[in-house]
CSV table of C-alpha atoms and ligand atoms in Angstrom, one decimal:
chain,number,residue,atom,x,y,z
A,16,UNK,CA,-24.8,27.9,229.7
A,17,UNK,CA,-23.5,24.1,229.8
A,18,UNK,CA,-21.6,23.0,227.2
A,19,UNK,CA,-23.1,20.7,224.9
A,20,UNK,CA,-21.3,17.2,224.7
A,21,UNK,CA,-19.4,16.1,221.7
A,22,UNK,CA,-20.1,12.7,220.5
A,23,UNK,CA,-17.6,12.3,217.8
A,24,UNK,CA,-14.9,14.2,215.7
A,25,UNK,CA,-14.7,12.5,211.9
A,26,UNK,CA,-12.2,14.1,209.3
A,27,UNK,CA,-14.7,16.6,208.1
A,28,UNK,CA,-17.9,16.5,210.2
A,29,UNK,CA,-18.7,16.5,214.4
A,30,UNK,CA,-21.1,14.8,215.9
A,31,UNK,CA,-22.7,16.9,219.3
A,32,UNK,CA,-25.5,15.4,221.6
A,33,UNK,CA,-28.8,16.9,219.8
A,34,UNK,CA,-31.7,18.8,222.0
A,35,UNK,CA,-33.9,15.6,221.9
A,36,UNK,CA,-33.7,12.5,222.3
A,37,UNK,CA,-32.8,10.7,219.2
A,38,UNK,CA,-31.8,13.9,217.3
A,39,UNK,CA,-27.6,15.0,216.7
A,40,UNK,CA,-26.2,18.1,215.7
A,41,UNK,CA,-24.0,17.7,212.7
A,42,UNK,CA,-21.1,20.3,212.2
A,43,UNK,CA,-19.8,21.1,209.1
A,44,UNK,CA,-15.8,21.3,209.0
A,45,UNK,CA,-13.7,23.1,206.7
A,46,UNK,CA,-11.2,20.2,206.9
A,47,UNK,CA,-10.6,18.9,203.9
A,48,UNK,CA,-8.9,14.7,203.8
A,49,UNK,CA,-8.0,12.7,200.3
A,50,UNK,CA,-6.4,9.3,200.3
A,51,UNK,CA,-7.5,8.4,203.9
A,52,UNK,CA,-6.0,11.8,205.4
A,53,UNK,CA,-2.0,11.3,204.0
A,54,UNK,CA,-3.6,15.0,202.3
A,55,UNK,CA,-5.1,17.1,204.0
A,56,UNK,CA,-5.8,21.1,204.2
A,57,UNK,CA,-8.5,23.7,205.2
A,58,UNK,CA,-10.7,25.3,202.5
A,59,UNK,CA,-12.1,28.3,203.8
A,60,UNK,CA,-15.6,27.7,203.1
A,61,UNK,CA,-16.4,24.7,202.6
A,62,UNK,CA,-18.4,23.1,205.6
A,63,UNK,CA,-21.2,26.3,204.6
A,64,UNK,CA,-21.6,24.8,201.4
A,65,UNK,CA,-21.7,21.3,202.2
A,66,UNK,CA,-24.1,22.0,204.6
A,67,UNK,CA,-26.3,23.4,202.3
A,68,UNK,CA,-25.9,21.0,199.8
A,69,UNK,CA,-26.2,18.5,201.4
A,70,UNK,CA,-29.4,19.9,203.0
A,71,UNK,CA,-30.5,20.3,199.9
A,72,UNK,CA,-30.0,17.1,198.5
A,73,UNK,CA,-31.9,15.1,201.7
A,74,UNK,CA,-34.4,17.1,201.7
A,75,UNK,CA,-35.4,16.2,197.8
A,76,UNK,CA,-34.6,12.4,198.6
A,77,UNK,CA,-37.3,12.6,202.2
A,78,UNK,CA,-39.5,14.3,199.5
A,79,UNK,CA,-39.7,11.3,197.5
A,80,UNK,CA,-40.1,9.1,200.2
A,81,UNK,CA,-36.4,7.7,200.6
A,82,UNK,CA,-35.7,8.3,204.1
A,83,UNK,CA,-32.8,10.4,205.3
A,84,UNK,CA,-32.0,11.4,208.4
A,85,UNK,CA,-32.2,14.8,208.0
A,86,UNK,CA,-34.6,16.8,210.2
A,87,UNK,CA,-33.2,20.8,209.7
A,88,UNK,CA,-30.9,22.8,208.7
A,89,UNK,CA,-30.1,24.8,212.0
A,90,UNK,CA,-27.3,27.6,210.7
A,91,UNK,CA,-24.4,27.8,208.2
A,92,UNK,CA,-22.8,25.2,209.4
A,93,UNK,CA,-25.1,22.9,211.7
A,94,UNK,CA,-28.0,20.3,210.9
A,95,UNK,CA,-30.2,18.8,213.4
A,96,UNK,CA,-30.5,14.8,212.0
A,97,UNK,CA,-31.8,11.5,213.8
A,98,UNK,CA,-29.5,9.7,215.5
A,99,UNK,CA,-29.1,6.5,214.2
A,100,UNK,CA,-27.0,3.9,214.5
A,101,UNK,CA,-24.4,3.3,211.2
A,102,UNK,CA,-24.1,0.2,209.0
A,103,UNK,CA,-20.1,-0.4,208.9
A,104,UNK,CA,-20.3,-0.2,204.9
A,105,UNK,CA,-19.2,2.5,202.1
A,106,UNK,CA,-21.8,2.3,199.6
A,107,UNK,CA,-20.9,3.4,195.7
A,108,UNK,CA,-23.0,3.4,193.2
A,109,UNK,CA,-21.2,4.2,189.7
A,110,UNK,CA,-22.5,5.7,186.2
A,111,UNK,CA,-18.7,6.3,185.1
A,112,UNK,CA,-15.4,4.4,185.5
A,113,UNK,CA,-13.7,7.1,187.3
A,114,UNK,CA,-11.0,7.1,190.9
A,115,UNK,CA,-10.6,3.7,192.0
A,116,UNK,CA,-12.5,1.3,189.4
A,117,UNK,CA,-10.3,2.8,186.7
A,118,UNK,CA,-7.6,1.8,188.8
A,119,UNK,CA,-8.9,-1.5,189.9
A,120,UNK,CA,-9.4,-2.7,186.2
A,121,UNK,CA,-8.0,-0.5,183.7
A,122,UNK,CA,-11.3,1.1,182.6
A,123,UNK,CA,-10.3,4.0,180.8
A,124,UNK,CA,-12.0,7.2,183.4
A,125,UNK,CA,-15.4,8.4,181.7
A,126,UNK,CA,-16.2,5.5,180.2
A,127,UNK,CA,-20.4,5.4,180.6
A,128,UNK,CA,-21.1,1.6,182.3
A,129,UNK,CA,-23.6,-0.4,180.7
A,130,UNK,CA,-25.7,-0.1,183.9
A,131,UNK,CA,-25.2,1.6,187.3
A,132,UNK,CA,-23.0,-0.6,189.8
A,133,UNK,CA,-23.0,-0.7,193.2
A,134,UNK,CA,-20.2,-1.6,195.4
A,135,UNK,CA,-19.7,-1.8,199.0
A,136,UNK,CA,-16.3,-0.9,201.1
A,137,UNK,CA,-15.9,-1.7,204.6
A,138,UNK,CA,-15.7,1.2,207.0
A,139,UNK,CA,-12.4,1.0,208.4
A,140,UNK,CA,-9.6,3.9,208.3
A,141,UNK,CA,-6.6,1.6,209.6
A,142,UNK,CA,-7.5,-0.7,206.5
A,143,UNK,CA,-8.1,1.9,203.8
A,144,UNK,CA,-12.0,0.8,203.5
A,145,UNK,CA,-11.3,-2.0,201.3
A,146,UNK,CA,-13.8,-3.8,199.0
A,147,UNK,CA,-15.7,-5.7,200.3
A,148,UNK,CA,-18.0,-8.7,198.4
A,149,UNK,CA,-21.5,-9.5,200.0
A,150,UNK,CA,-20.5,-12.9,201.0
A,151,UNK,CA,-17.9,-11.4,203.4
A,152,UNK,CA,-21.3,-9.2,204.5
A,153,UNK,CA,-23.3,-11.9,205.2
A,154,UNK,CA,-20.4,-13.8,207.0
A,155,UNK,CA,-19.6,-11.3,209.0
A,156,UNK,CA,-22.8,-10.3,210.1
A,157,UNK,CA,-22.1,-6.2,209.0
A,158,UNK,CA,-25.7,-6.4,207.3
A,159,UNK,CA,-28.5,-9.0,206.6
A,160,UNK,CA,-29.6,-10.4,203.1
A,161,UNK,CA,-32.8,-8.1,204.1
A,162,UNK,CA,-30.7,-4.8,204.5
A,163,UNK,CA,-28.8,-5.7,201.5
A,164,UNK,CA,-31.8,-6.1,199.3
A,165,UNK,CA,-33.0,-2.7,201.2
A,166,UNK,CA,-29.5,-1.1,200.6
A,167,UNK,CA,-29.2,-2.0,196.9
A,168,UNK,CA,-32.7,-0.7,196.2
A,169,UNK,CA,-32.2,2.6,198.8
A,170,UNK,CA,-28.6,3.2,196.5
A,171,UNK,CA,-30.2,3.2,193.0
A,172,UNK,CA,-33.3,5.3,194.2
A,173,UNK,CA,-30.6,7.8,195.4
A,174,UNK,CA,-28.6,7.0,192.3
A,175,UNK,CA,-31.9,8.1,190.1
A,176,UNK,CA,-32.9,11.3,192.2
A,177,UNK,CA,-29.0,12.6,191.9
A,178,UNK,CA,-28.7,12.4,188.3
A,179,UNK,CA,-31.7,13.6,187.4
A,180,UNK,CA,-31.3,16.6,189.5
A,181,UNK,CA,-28.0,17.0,188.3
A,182,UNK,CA,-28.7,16.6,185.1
A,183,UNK,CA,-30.7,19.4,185.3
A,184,UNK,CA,-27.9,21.9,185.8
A,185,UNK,CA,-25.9,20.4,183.3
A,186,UNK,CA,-23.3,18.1,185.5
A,187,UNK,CA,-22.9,14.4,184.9
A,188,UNK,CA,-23.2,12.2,188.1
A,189,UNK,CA,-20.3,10.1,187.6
A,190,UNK,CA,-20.4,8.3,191.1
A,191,UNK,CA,-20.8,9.1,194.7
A,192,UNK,CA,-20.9,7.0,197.9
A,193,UNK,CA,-23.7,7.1,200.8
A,194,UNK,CA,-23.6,6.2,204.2
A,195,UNK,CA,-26.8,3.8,205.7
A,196,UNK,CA,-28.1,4.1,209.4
A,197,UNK,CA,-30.2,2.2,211.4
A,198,UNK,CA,-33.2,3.4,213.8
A,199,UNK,CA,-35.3,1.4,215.4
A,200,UNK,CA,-39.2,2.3,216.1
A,201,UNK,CA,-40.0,-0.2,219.0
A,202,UNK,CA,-39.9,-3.4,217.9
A,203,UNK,CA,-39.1,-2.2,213.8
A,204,UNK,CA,-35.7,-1.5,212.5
A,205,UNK,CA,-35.7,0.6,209.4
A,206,UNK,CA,-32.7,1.6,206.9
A,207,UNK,CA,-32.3,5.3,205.9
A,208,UNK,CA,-29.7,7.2,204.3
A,209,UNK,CA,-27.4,8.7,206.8
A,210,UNK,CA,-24.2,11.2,206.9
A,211,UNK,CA,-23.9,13.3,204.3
A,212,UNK,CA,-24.1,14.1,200.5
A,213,UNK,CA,-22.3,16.8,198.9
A,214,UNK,CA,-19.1,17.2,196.3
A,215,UNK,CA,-17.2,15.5,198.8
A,216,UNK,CA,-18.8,11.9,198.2
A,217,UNK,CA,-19.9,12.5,195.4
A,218,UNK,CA,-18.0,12.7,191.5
A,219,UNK,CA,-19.5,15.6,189.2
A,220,UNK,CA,-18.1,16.8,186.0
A,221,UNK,CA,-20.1,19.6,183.7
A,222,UNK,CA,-21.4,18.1,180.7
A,223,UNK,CA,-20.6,20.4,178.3
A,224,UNK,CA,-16.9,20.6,179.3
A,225,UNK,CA,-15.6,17.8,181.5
A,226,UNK,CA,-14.4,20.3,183.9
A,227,UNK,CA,-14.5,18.4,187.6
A,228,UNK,CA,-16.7,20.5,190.3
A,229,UNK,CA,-15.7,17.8,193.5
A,230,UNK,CA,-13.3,16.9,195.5
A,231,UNK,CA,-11.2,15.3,192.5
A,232,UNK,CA,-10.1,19.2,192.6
A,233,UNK,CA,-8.6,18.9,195.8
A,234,UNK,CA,-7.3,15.2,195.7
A,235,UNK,CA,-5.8,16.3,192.2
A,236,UNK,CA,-4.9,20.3,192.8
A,237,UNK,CA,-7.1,21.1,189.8
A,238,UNK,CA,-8.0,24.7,191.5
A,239,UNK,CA,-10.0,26.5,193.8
A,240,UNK,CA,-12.4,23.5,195.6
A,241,UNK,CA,-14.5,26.5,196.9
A,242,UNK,CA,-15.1,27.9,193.6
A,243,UNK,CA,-15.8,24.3,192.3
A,244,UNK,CA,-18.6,23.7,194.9
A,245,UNK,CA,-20.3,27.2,194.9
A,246,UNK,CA,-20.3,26.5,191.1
A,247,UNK,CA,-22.5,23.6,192.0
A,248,UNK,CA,-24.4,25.1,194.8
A,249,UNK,CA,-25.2,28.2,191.9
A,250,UNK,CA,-26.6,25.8,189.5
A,251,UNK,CA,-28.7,24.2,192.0
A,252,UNK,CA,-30.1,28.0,193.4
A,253,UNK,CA,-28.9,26.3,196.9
A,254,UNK,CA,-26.6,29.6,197.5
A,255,UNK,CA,-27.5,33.0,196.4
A,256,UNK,CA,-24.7,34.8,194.1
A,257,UNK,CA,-21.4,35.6,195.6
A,258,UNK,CA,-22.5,34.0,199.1
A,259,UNK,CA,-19.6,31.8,198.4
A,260,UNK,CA,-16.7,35.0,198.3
A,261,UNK,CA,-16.4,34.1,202.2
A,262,UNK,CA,-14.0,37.4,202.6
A,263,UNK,CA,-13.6,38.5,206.4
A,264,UNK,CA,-16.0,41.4,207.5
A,265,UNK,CA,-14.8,44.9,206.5
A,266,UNK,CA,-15.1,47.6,209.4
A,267,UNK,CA,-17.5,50.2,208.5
A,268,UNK,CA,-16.7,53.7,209.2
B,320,C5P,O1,-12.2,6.5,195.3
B,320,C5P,P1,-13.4,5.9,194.6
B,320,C5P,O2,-13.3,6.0,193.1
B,320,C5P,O3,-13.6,4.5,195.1
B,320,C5P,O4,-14.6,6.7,195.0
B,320,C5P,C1,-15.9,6.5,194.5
B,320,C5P,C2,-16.9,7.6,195.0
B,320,C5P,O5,-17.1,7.5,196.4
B,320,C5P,C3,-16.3,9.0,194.8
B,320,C5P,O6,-17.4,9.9,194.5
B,320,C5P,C4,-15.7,9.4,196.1
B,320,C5P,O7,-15.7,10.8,196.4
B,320,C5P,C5,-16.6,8.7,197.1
B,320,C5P,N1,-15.9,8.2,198.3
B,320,C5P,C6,-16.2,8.9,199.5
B,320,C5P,N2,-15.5,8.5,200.7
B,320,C5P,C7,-14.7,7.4,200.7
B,320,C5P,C8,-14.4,6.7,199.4
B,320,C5P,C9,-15.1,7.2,198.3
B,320,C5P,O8,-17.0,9.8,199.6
B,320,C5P,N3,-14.1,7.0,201.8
């Protein structure tokens, strides 16, 4: 059987060479990074429930007409998506100061924002994706005025659909980030939400308590990350019950 070609190795996904043309196969890690990968560790489980989540969470979003580029979940850890070509751009959209606005200006963390905001880092490990404004965008050619106007309105659809469905289950969306791809349909270019969408991008504390269920828990050592996300992946009836005790097969007599 040939091998099949890797395309890229990120800190917590791979990218392989997909069946079809246009299509990738997107491995889920264990791998877990915080503060651009100075930590970094491997949480037994994790990759399974990512991919599931965020499975879960594309599929609801191409339900409602915002394009992803999920196409199917293929096994525990893999996902067939379209290949697509990535915008060089960190997009955040935020509901409460929390990580690094609260740093940035002193916002005290949980404070609710008068309205969501979006911001936009530049995709670059060796600089620590820094801020970014829109005028160094449009200078430097990483997106047009067009795909900004499309971003901005792609990031606050996503921003509505995740809270609501959140919501649901009792967690507060306090922020995440999304990636954007491009793919191109002969002579049209269109703008769809690319990567992934789990506990690792996103911020999501239980309403009731406070209690963090992302990777806060990991960047912070607040406790089991695993227990944390299957907690979420419960709520959401993404996992069955105890599908998240990933314990090593027992021998059967
Ligand atoms: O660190 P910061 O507060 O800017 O992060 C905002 C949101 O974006 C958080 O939900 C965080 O998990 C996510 N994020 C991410 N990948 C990055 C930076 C931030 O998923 N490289």
């Amino acid at each position: 059987m040939a091998r099949r070609k890797k395309i890229y190795e990120g800190k917590a996904k791979i990218l392989y060479e997909g069946p079809e043309p246009g299509t990738i196969v997107q491995y889920f890690k264990d791998d877990a990074t915080a503060f651009n990968a100075k930590k970094k560790d491997v949480i037994e489980g994790k990759g399974v429930l990512n991919n599931r989540l965020s499975e879960f969470f594309m599929t609801g979003l191409n339900q409602i007409g915002v394009p992803t580029h999920f196409i199917k979940r293929l096994n525990m850890r893999e996902q067939l998506v379209k290949s697509c070509e990535i915008v060089p751009l960190e997009v955040i959209v935020r509901n409460y100061a929390a990580g690094t606005m609260t740093q940035r200006l002193g916002i005290e963390e949980g404070t609710q924002l008068p309205r969501p905001i979006v911001e936009y880092c530049l995709k670059n490990d060796d600089l620590g994706d820094p801020l970014v404004t829109e005028e160094h965008i449009a200078a430097f050619g990483w997106a047009s005025q067009q795909d900004m106007d499309d971003i901005l309105s792609l990031a606050l659809r996503v921003n509505d659909f995740l809270s609501g469905v959140m919501l649901a289950v009792g967690i507060r969306l306090v922020d995440f980030k999304i990636e954007i791809g491009r793919i191109y349909d002969g002579d049209f270019m269109r703008l769809i939400i690319a990567d992934e969408i789990s506990p690792d991008s996103c911020r999501l504390w239980d309403i009731e308590t406070g209690e963090k269920l992302d990777k806060d828990v990991f960047r912070r050592d607040l406790g089991s990350l695993t227990d944390a996300y299957t907690e979420v992946a419960n709520r959401l009836g993404v996992m069955p019950k105890n599908s998240g005790q990933f314990s090593k097969p027992t021998l059967i007599n």
